Amino acid sequence: MNPAIKTLGLRCSFGKQVAVDGIELAVPPGSVYGFLGPNGAGKTTTIRLLLGLLKPTAGSVRIFGLDAQSRRAEAARLMGALVETPCHYDHLTARENLAITRRLLGAAKSDVDRVLETVDLAADADRRVGGFSLGMRQRLGIARALIGRPRLLLLDEPTNGLDPHGVLDVRRLIASLAEREGVTLFVSSHVLAEVEQTATHVGLMHKGKLLLQSSVAALRSIQTKTVRLKVDRTDEAIGLLGAMGFGSARHGQHSLQVDASCAEGAARDLAAINVKLVERGIKVFGLEVSEPSLEDIFLGTIAGVPVPDRSMSLVS
Ligand code: ATP
């Protein structure tokens, strides 16, 4: 099956400013793709390129196999989007706002009730939008993007500016959308937590480049445990660990860290290691097992720390 999004060498400059620098996105159909990166990374520009709202300086975009430039209208029909804060007619009701979009797109009449239900606004359908909270306005924006049953939904920073309650509502909605509407979701955010629970795939943008692209499952599988020991006689402890088959290195005067390649085993055998050290008369002040979070991996990648397995640039 064709990828929902495939870009080749996609690039976009504004004068001398390169906003998107030759990225190769591969978004599998049916995935929830978290498009992450700090402010100014190039996320919004990428979304505009995907939607055909901006012309690439170089490279190409395919949406479910359709070239987004030569078959723009067809590709556009496959997509729904929420880019920045949605604009609604405040003097009209939610239902009336959606009816306008439905007529413009020539979508089925039943779409309006369906999307109101999906975004949990059915009870407020006949209220004027002027009285809606920001969170409700955002959900209405997502409802509008769902009219016409798009196969791909692009949401740009969907929780920006919302209060914690609104953030939670929109996050829950995103989690349910893939299931309820059967769409592929492409969600940009500068906060990993936004998509960490729901994303099946992630891409990490920084300064216009796609630094990392992976399925979340592959990323989690390379998260290596680290074991840190605090002891009084560090060199002796390193020797003893070596005799037990664990490589380790000094990490400060009274601290040592077990090699990443051995850490998984060391984490399992922590009790045995402790007993051996104590038997030898080495005082153990601390034993700590830590596992880097996805956030750690991302921050490390941005800081230039190599990811253990680059083969995780996966398409499926
Ligand atoms: P944010 O979360 O802050 O919106 P972003 O990851 O979406 O960040 P973009 O908005 O795509 O980033 O911007 C990427 C870079 O391109 C930034 O340096 C921005 O200033 C620049 N840029 C974006 N749009 C334009 C434009 N129309 N003209 C000139 N420069 C632009």
XYZ file of N, CA and C in Angstrom, residues 37-262:
678
model
N 9.360 18.784 17.143
C 10.506 19.670 16.962
C 10.272 20.977 17.679
N 11.356 21.637 18.067
C 11.207 22.914 18.768
C 10.646 24.002 17.865
N 10.300 25.133 18.447
C 9.784 26.258 17.659
C 10.785 26.628 16.572
N 10.257 26.889 15.387
C 11.114 27.318 14.283
C 11.796 26.170 13.565
N 11.449 24.914 13.911
C 12.116 23.746 13.315
C 11.729 23.542 11.852
N 10.558 24.063 11.476
C 10.100 23.892 10.088
C 8.847 23.037 9.970
N 8.163 22.816 11.069
C 6.997 21.925 11.064
C 5.822 22.530 10.277
N 5.502 23.791 10.610
C 4.350 24.410 9.926
C 4.632 24.540 8.429
N 5.843 24.918 8.090
C 6.191 25.044 6.664
C 6.010 23.692 5.973
N 6.443 22.621 6.633
C 6.288 21.285 6.039
C 4.809 20.984 5.810
N 3.985 21.276 6.819
C 2.552 20.986 6.682
C 1.959 21.794 5.524
N 2.373 23.040 5.402
C 1.876 23.858 4.283
C 2.300 23.264 2.934
N 3.526 22.722 2.903
C 4.004 22.085 1.660
C 3.174 20.839 1.358
N 2.885 20.063 2.404
C 2.116 18.831 2.202
C 0.715 19.144 1.677
N 0.161 20.250 2.184
C -1.203 20.627 1.787
C -1.246 21.337 0.434
N -0.071 21.622 -0.126
C -0.030 22.333 -1.414
C -0.269 23.820 -1.245
N -0.153 24.338 -0.006
C -0.352 25.779 0.224
C 0.928 26.557 -0.067
N 2.036 25.835 -0.113
C 3.332 26.424 -0.462
C 3.945 25.563 -1.542
N 4.699 26.201 -2.439
C 5.377 25.451 -3.500
C 6.787 25.123 -3.030
N 7.204 23.862 -3.133
C 8.567 23.537 -2.700
C 9.616 24.229 -3.566
N 10.747 24.574 -2.942
C 11.885 25.093 -3.701
C 12.515 23.928 -4.474
N 12.456 22.752 -3.883
C 12.945 21.532 -4.548
C 12.246 20.339 -3.922
N 12.310 19.211 -4.626
C 11.758 17.969 -4.072
C 10.281 17.786 -4.384
N 9.724 16.695 -3.879
C 8.335 16.367 -4.220
C 7.582 15.797 -3.026
N 6.255 15.852 -3.150
C 5.355 15.309 -2.118
C 4.392 14.345 -2.802
N 4.225 13.176 -2.221
C 3.185 12.261 -2.700
C 2.231 11.975 -1.550
N 0.939 12.079 -1.844
C -0.085 11.784 -0.850
C -0.812 10.530 -1.343
N -0.699 9.449 -0.614
C -1.228 8.145 -1.046
C -0.855 7.880 -2.508
N 0.373 8.167 -2.838
C 0.877 7.858 -4.180
C 0.608 8.944 -5.216
N -0.220 9.952 -4.884
C -0.522 11.012 -5.861
C 0.472 12.149 -5.725
N 1.025 12.572 -6.835
C 1.952 13.698 -6.789
C 1.168 14.972 -6.423
N 1.592 15.614 -5.319
C 0.809 16.726 -4.771
C 0.808 17.948 -5.678
N 1.723 18.012 -6.637
C 1.712 19.179 -7.529
C 0.929 18.918 -8.812
N 1.256 17.800 -9.481
C 0.579 17.556 -10.761
C -0.867 17.071 -10.551
N -1.155 16.492 -9.366
C -2.531 16.025 -9.119
C -3.059 16.660 -7.843
N -2.879 17.972 -7.773
C -3.126 18.725 -6.551
C -4.562 18.593 -6.023
N -5.554 18.745 -6.937
C -6.956 18.728 -6.494
C -7.305 17.360 -5.905
N -6.852 16.294 -6.596
C -7.156 14.938 -6.099
C -6.503 14.703 -4.748
N -5.231 15.139 -4.637
C -4.504 14.947 -3.372
C -5.185 15.741 -2.258
N -5.634 16.962 -2.580
C -6.262 17.815 -1.560
C -7.532 17.169 -1.021
N -8.252 16.468 -1.903
C -9.502 15.832 -1.458
C -9.257 14.726 -0.440
N -8.042 14.201 -0.418
C -7.734 13.112 0.526
C -7.351 13.631 1.904
N -7.185 14.985 2.002
C -6.646 15.542 3.252
C -7.617 16.493 3.937
N -7.560 16.456 5.263
C -8.239 17.470 6.070
C -7.161 18.065 6.953
N -7.318 19.344 7.322
C -6.223 19.937 8.096
C -6.700 21.001 9.062
N -5.942 21.120 10.122
C -6.126 22.219 11.066
C -4.757 22.858 11.224
N -4.604 24.030 10.625
C -3.312 24.716 10.690
C -3.514 26.018 11.461
N -2.780 26.144 12.550
C -2.914 27.299 13.443
C -4.341 27.395 13.993
N -4.694 28.552 14.579
C -6.011 28.671 15.232
C -7.108 28.725 14.183
N -8.114 27.850 14.314
C -9.152 27.842 13.279
C -10.036 29.091 13.354
N -10.473 29.576 12.201
C -11.388 30.725 12.174
C -12.802 30.193 11.975
N -13.704 30.637 12.825
C -15.111 30.240 12.671
C -15.962 31.494 12.563
N -17.198 31.318 12.087
C -18.153 32.443 12.138
C -18.768 32.438 13.527
N -18.382 33.436 14.340
C -18.822 33.457 15.736
C -20.327 33.653 15.891
N -20.958 34.333 14.935
C -22.396 34.598 15.093
C -23.246 33.406 14.646
N -22.595 32.381 14.096
C -23.347 31.182 13.683
C -23.133 30.061 14.692
N -23.991 29.063 14.657
C -23.840 27.913 15.557
C -22.765 26.973 14.993
N -22.387 25.992 15.836
C -21.391 25.006 15.393
C -21.918 24.258 14.167
N -23.214 23.883 14.246
C -23.812 23.123 13.136
C -23.799 23.954 11.849
N -24.138 25.258 11.985
C -24.187 26.121 10.790
C -22.787 26.305 10.196
N -21.805 26.452 11.069
C -20.417 26.563 10.587
C -20.031 25.331 9.784
N -20.358 24.162 10.330
C -19.983 22.915 9.650
C -20.762 22.724 8.351
N -22.025 23.207 8.369
C -22.852 23.058 7.161
C -22.235 23.834 5.996
N -21.618 24.986 6.303
C -20.984 25.782 5.237
C -19.839 24.973 4.602
N -18.987 24.403 5.470
C -17.865 23.597 4.944
C -18.398 22.411 4.141
N -19.449 21.778 4.662
C -20.006 20.600 3.983
C -20.477 20.957 2.570
N -21.155 22.106 2.480
C -21.665 22.526 1.152
C -20.508 22.847 0.209
N -19.499 23.541 0.767
C -18.336 23.894 -0.070
C -17.672 22.655 -0.633
N -17.578 21.608 0.201
C -16.881 20.387 -0.234
C -17.799 19.422 -0.969
N -19.105 19.720 -0.944
C -20.068 18.806 -1.559
C -20.114 17.467 -0.839
N -19.918 17.495 0.473
C -19.906 16.251 1.251
C -21.334 15.857 1.648
N -21.468 14.627 2.127
C -22.789 14.105 2.509
C -23.369 14.910 3.671
N -24.724 15.090 3.669
C -25.388 15.863 4.737
C -25.138 15.242 6.104
N -25.097 13.920 6.106
C -24.931 13.197 7.392
C -23.565 13.473 8.032
N -22.639 14.031 7.250
C -21.290 14.308 7.762
C -21.308 15.245 8.969
N -22.225 16.234 8.940
C -22.232 17.251 10.002
C -22.498 16.590 11.357
N -23.551 15.768 11.428
C -23.850 15.105 12.707
C -22.743 14.143 13.100
N -22.190 13.453 12.109
C -21.128 12.488 12.395
C -19.919 13.176 13.047
N -19.478 14.283 12.459
C -18.265 14.912 12.995
C -18.541 15.613 14.333
N -19.771 16.134 14.501
C -20.124 16.746 15.804
C -20.019 15.689 16.901
N -20.505 14.501 16.564
C -20.441 13.371 17.508
C -18.981 13.019 17.787
N -18.191 12.919 16.731
C -16.790 12.506 16.862
C -16.014 13.422 17.800
N -16.253 14.737 17.691
C -15.463 15.662 18.510
C -16.188 16.031 19.805
N -17.282 15.313 20.077
C -18.020 15.484 21.324
C -18.613 16.893 21.446
N -19.165 17.381 20.341
C -19.822 18.697 20.397
C -21.305 18.591 20.040
N -21.832 17.362 20.012
C -23.231 17.183 19.598
C -24.163 17.981 20.507
N -23.869 17.997 21.815
C -24.753 18.687 22.769
C -24.688 20.208 22.601
N -23.614 20.700 21.988
C -23.445 22.155 21.823
C -23.660 22.591 20.374
N -24.184 21.661 19.563
C -24.260 21.899 18.119
C -25.031 23.166 17.767
N -26.051 23.503 18.561
C -26.895 24.636 18.183
C -26.608 25.892 18.999
N -25.444 25.898 19.641
C -24.996 27.122 20.339
C -24.136 27.956 19.409
N -24.190 29.274 19.609
C -23.324 30.150 18.804
C -21.870 29.948 19.196
N -21.006 29.927 18.194
C -19.593 29.633 18.425
C -18.899 30.755 19.216
N -19.463 31.975 19.136
C -18.908 33.104 19.893
C -18.769 32.807 21.378
N -19.635 31.926 21.905
C -19.586 31.605 23.336
C -18.753 30.383 23.649
N -18.065 29.831 22.670
C -17.267 28.603 22.877
C -15.936 28.912 23.551
N -15.458 27.954 24.359
C -14.104 28.058 24.922
C -13.096 27.788 23.794
N -11.821 28.091 24.055
C -10.785 27.834 23.045
C -10.723 26.358 22.667
N -10.864 25.504 23.699
C -10.810 24.055 23.463
C -11.942 23.612 22.550
N -13.145 24.175 22.792
C -14.298 23.818 21.952
C -14.085 24.317 20.525
N -13.522 25.505 20.404
C -13.253 26.057 19.060
C -12.263 25.156 18.311
N -11.282 24.652 19.080
C -10.276 23.787 18.465
C -10.922 22.471 18.015
N -11.794 21.930 18.884
C -12.469 20.681 18.504
C -13.370 20.903 17.292
N -13.991 22.088 17.232
C -14.826 22.406 16.066
C -13.950 22.484 14.804
N -12.740 23.010 14.983
C -11.793 23.068 13.849
C -11.451 21.661 13.363
N -11.273 20.758 14.303
C -10.964 19.363 13.919
C -12.191 18.743 13.235
N -13.386 19.066 13.762
C -14.623 18.553 13.138
C -14.686 19.016 11.684
N -14.350 20.281 11.466
C -14.405 20.831 10.103
C -13.429 20.095 9.190
N -12.257 19.780 9.760
C -11.242 19.080 8.961
C -11.683 17.655 8.615
N -12.628 17.129 9.392
C -13.069 15.747 9.163
C -14.228 15.637 8.169
N -14.790 16.782 7.785
C -15.895 16.765 6.807
C -15.359 16.246 5.474
N -16.149 15.371 4.858
C -15.724 14.799 3.580
C -14.896 13.536 3.766
N -14.807 13.063 5.007
C -14.073 11.826 5.330
C -12.677 11.761 4.699
N -11.778 12.682 5.077
C -10.413 12.616 4.530
C -9.714 11.340 4.998
N -8.766 10.893 4.200
C -7.988 9.703 4.607
C -6.794 10.101 5.456
N -6.427 11.383 5.347
C -5.254 11.883 6.070
C -5.631 13.189 6.760
N -5.373 13.252 8.050
C -5.692 14.459 8.810
C -4.398 15.064 9.330
N -4.162 16.341 8.985
C -2.945 17.024 9.436
C -3.322 18.061 10.485
N -2.765 17.925 11.670
C -3.069 18.859 12.760
C -1.786 19.553 13.178
N -1.779 20.884 13.059
C -0.568 21.638 13.399
C -0.704 22.194 14.811
N 0.100 21.692 15.724
C 0.093 22.151 17.123
C -1.345 22.279 17.650
N -2.089 21.175 17.672
C -3.528 21.303 17.969
C -3.854 21.748 19.387
N -2.915 21.682 20.321
C -3.263 22.096 21.692
C -2.628 23.429 22.077
N -2.015 24.095 21.104
C -1.373 25.383 21.392
C -2.351 26.369 22.011
N -1.968 26.953 23.124
C -2.782 28.011 23.727
C -3.953 27.531 24.555
N -4.144 26.204 24.662
C -5.289 25.701 25.431
C -4.943 25.573 26.908
N -5.951 25.666 27.773
C -5.709 25.435 29.203
C -5.587 23.924 29.423
N -5.108 23.495 30.609
C -4.852 22.065 30.818
C -6.055 21.171 30.519
N -7.247 21.674 30.823
C -8.455 20.882 30.564
C -8.660 20.710 29.056
N -8.496 21.825 28.329
C -8.643 21.790 26.872
C -7.587 20.898 26.233
N -6.357 20.953 26.784
C -5.255 20.121 26.263
C -5.645 18.643 26.389
N -6.159 18.295 27.555
C -6.536 16.901 27.812
C -7.635 16.443 26.859
N -8.638 17.309 26.673
C -9.757 17.005 25.768
C -9.261 16.732 24.359
N -8.393 17.629 23.863
C -7.920 17.487 22.482
C -7.020 16.260 22.352
N -6.212 15.999 23.392
C -5.359 14.792 23.357
C -6.206 13.533 23.283
N -7.263 13.495 24.092
C -8.153 12.324 24.073
C -8.789 12.166 22.701
N -9.171 13.308 22.145
C -9.808 13.275 20.826
C -8.843 12.703 19.782
N -7.605 13.168 19.812
C -6.610 12.687 18.845
C -6.452 11.168 18.987
N -6.405 10.717 20.248
C -6.222 9.283 20.486
C -7.372 8.478 19.893
N -8.575 9.056 19.919
C -9.726 8.272 19.449
C -9.951 8.403 17.941
N -9.349 9.438 17.326
C -9.664 9.717 15.921
C -9.268 8.590 14.963
N -8.043 8.082 15.170
C -7.556 7.047 14.244
C -8.519 5.864 14.270
N -8.967 5.540 15.482
C -9.857 4.390 15.645
C -11.244 4.685 15.078
N -11.814 5.835 15.478
C -13.202 6.124 15.117
C -13.370 6.506 13.656
N -12.404 7.251 13.123
C -12.566 7.757 11.760
C -11.714 6.985 10.755
N -10.824 6.151 11.265
C -9.975 5.363 10.363
C -9.014 6.212 9.548
N -8.659 7.394 10.051
C -7.751 8.260 9.284
C -6.303 8.038 9.707
N -5.391 8.387 8.795
C -3.984 8.504 9.157
C -3.818 9.899 9.747
N -3.139 9.983 10.880
C -3.005 11.280 11.555
C -1.566 11.751 11.524
N -1.381 13.010 11.158
C -0.057 13.624 11.152
C -0.180 14.836 12.072
N 0.431 14.733 13.260
C 0.211 15.755 14.297
C 1.529 16.426 14.650
N 1.610 17.734 14.424
C 2.862 18.406 14.773
C 2.779 18.959 16.191
N 3.909 18.969 16.858
C 3.948 19.515 18.215
C 5.383 19.808 18.623
N 5.524 20.782 19.554
C 6.870 20.952 20.109
C 6.968 20.237 21.451
N 5.884 19.563 21.853
C 5.896 18.827 23.117
C 5.717 17.340 22.836
N 6.694 16.556 23.222
C 6.621 15.118 22.977
C 5.404 14.503 23.672
N 5.118 14.988 24.894
C 4.005 14.420 25.668
C 2.703 14.457 24.872
N 2.632 15.420 23.960
C 1.456 15.579 23.118
C 1.084 14.280 22.407
N 2.107 13.593 21.928
C 1.851 12.441 21.057
C 2.421 11.147 21.634
N 3.135 11.253 22.772
C 3.854 10.084 23.275
C 2.930 8.884 23.528
N 1.733 9.174 24.034
C 0.813 8.081 24.359
C 0.150 7.507 23.112
N -0.002 8.324 22.085
C -0.835 7.894 20.955
C -0.060 7.593 19.674
N 1.125 8.196 19.520
C 1.815 8.068 18.233
C 2.314 6.646 18.001
N 2.186 6.201 16.762
C 2.794 4.922 16.381
C 4.150 5.184 15.728
N 4.302 6.396 15.180
C 5.543 6.786 14.513
C 5.901 8.213 14.897
N 7.181 8.520 14.868
C 7.592 9.895 15.155
C 8.664 10.346 14.161
N 8.640 11.642 13.903
C 9.694 12.273 13.125
C 10.166 13.463 13.932
N 11.455 13.692 13.963
C 11.986 14.790 14.769
C 12.660 15.805 13.861
N 12.112 17.024 13.854
C 12.663 18.108 13.022
C 13.521 19.024 13.875
N 14.587 19.521 13.279
C 15.399 20.535 13.948
C 16.117 21.334 12.878
N 15.952 22.640 12.926
C 16.577 23.543 11.953
C 16.343 23.075 10.514
N 15.116 22.703 10.217
C 14.744 22.350 8.853
C 15.081 20.938 8.433
N 15.802 20.192 9.289
C 16.188 18.832 8.905
C 15.389 17.797 9.700
N 15.139 16.658 9.062
C 14.482 15.559 9.757
C 15.594 14.711 10.378
N 15.803 14.894 11.685
C 16.948 14.245 12.341
C 16.710 12.772 12.604
N 15.454 12.426 12.775
C 15.137 11.060 13.192
C 13.735 10.736 12.714
N 13.562 9.509 12.218
C 12.228 9.054 11.830
C 12.150 7.583 12.187
N 11.105 7.229 12.912
C 11.075 5.852 13.403
C 9.671 5.464 13.833
N 9.450 4.154 13.903
C 8.237 3.717 14.600
C 8.544 3.842 16.090
N 7.528 4.093 16.880
C 7.750 4.228 18.325
C 8.237 2.895 18.896
N 7.720 1.790 18.348
C 8.136 0.470 18.833
C 9.649 0.286 18.657
N 10.178 0.697 17.480
C 11.622 0.557 17.237
C 12.409 1.454 18.189
N 11.885 2.639 18.429
C 12.583 3.552 19.345
C 12.634 2.979 20.748
N 11.489 2.435 21.180
C 11.461 1.891 22.538
C 12.413 0.702 22.673
N 12.559 -0.063 21.589
C 13.400 -1.264 21.673
C 14.883 -0.919 21.812
N 15.266 0.313 21.410
C 16.683 0.660 21.544
C 16.965 1.460 22.811
N 15.916 1.634 23.607
C 16.133 2.363 24.863
C 16.929 1.456 25.796
N 18.212 1.753 25.955
C 19.053 0.886 26.786
C 19.062 1.347 28.240
N 19.058 0.352 29.105
C 19.093 0.680 30.529
C 20.509 1.090 30.927
N 20.590 1.946 31.924
C 21.880 2.329 32.476
C 21.890 1.935 33.941
N 23.014 1.337 34.391
C 23.134 0.990 35.812
C 24.254 1.821 36.411
N 23.955 2.531 37.483
C 24.924 3.386 38.160
C 25.093 2.868 39.589
N 26.346 2.670 40.017
C 26.619 2.201 41.394
C 27.441 3.245 42.117
N 27.119 3.448 43.397
C 27.947 4.344 44.229
C 28.601 3.482 45.296
N 29.937 3.461 45.300
C 30.689 2.575 46.208
C 31.857 3.345 46.810
N 32.492 2.749 47.851
C 33.633 3.465 48.439
C 34.942 3.140 47.707
N 35.067 1.873 47.186
C 36.322 1.522 46.497
C 36.029 1.218 45.022
N 36.072 2.292 44.227
C 35.599 2.217 42.840
C 36.414 1.245 41.986
N 37.768 1.335 42.052
C 38.594 0.493 41.175
C 38.391 -0.979 41.482
N 38.310 -1.292 42.763
C 38.098 -2.693 43.156
C 36.738 -3.183 42.647
N 35.740 -2.316 42.753
C 34.405 -2.691 42.291
C 34.419 -2.939 40.781
N 35.159 -2.096 40.036
C 35.229 -2.277 38.571
C 35.856 -3.644 38.256
N 36.917 -4.007 39.017
C 37.580 -5.297 38.816
C 36.623 -6.445 39.104
N 35.883 -6.336 40.190
C 34.954 -7.402 40.578
C 33.834 -7.560 39.540
N 33.318 -6.417 39.080
C 32.268 -6.475 38.055
C 32.814 -7.124 36.787
N 34.063 -6.793 36.440
C 34.710 -7.387 35.263
C 34.756 -8.904 35.393
N 35.099 -9.397 36.598
C 35.176 -10.847 36.825
C 33.796 -11.479 36.689
N 32.740 -10.679 36.925
C 31.369 -11.201 36.781
C 30.865 -11.060 35.344
N 31.696 -10.470 34.475
C 31.314 -10.348 33.055
C 30.664 -9.029 32.702
N 30.745 -8.055 33.621
C 30.138 -6.754 33.316
C 31.213 -5.693 33.140
N 31.259 -5.088 31.953
C 32.175 -3.975 31.736
C 31.634 -2.746 32.456
N 32.526 -1.973 33.045
C 32.046 -0.753 33.703
C 33.157 0.287 33.690
N 32.782 1.510 33.970
C 33.766 2.593 33.960
C 33.493 3.546 35.111
N 34.591 4.143 35.587
C 34.482 5.136 36.662
C 33.648 6.323 36.171
N 32.829 6.834 37.041
C 31.980 7.971 36.706
C 31.972 8.890 37.911
N 33.101 9.545 38.152
C 33.268 10.312 39.392
C 34.040 9.472 40.388
N 34.380 10.097 41.525
C 35.281 9.429 42.476
C 34.681 8.143 43.072
N 33.419 8.195 43.432
C 32.803 7.042 44.087
C 31.643 6.481 43.283
N 31.671 6.703 41.992
C 30.536 6.261 41.189
C 31.056 5.532 39.957
N 30.354 4.499 39.546
C 30.736 3.820 38.307
C 29.488 3.474 37.523
N 29.667 3.416 36.225
C 28.539 3.138 35.353
C 28.829 1.885 34.534
N 27.849 0.987 34.496
C 28.026 -0.264 33.764
C 27.850 0.012 32.276
N 28.710 -0.620 31.425
C 28.619 -0.425 29.965
C 27.202 -0.671 29.478
N 26.770 0.164 28.498
C 25.400 0.023 27.979
C 25.150 -1.402 27.490
N 26.177 -2.014 26.839
C 25.969 -3.349 26.271
C 25.725 -4.395 27.360
N 26.204 -4.155 28.573
C 26.029 -5.110 29.676
C 24.902 -4.693 30.617
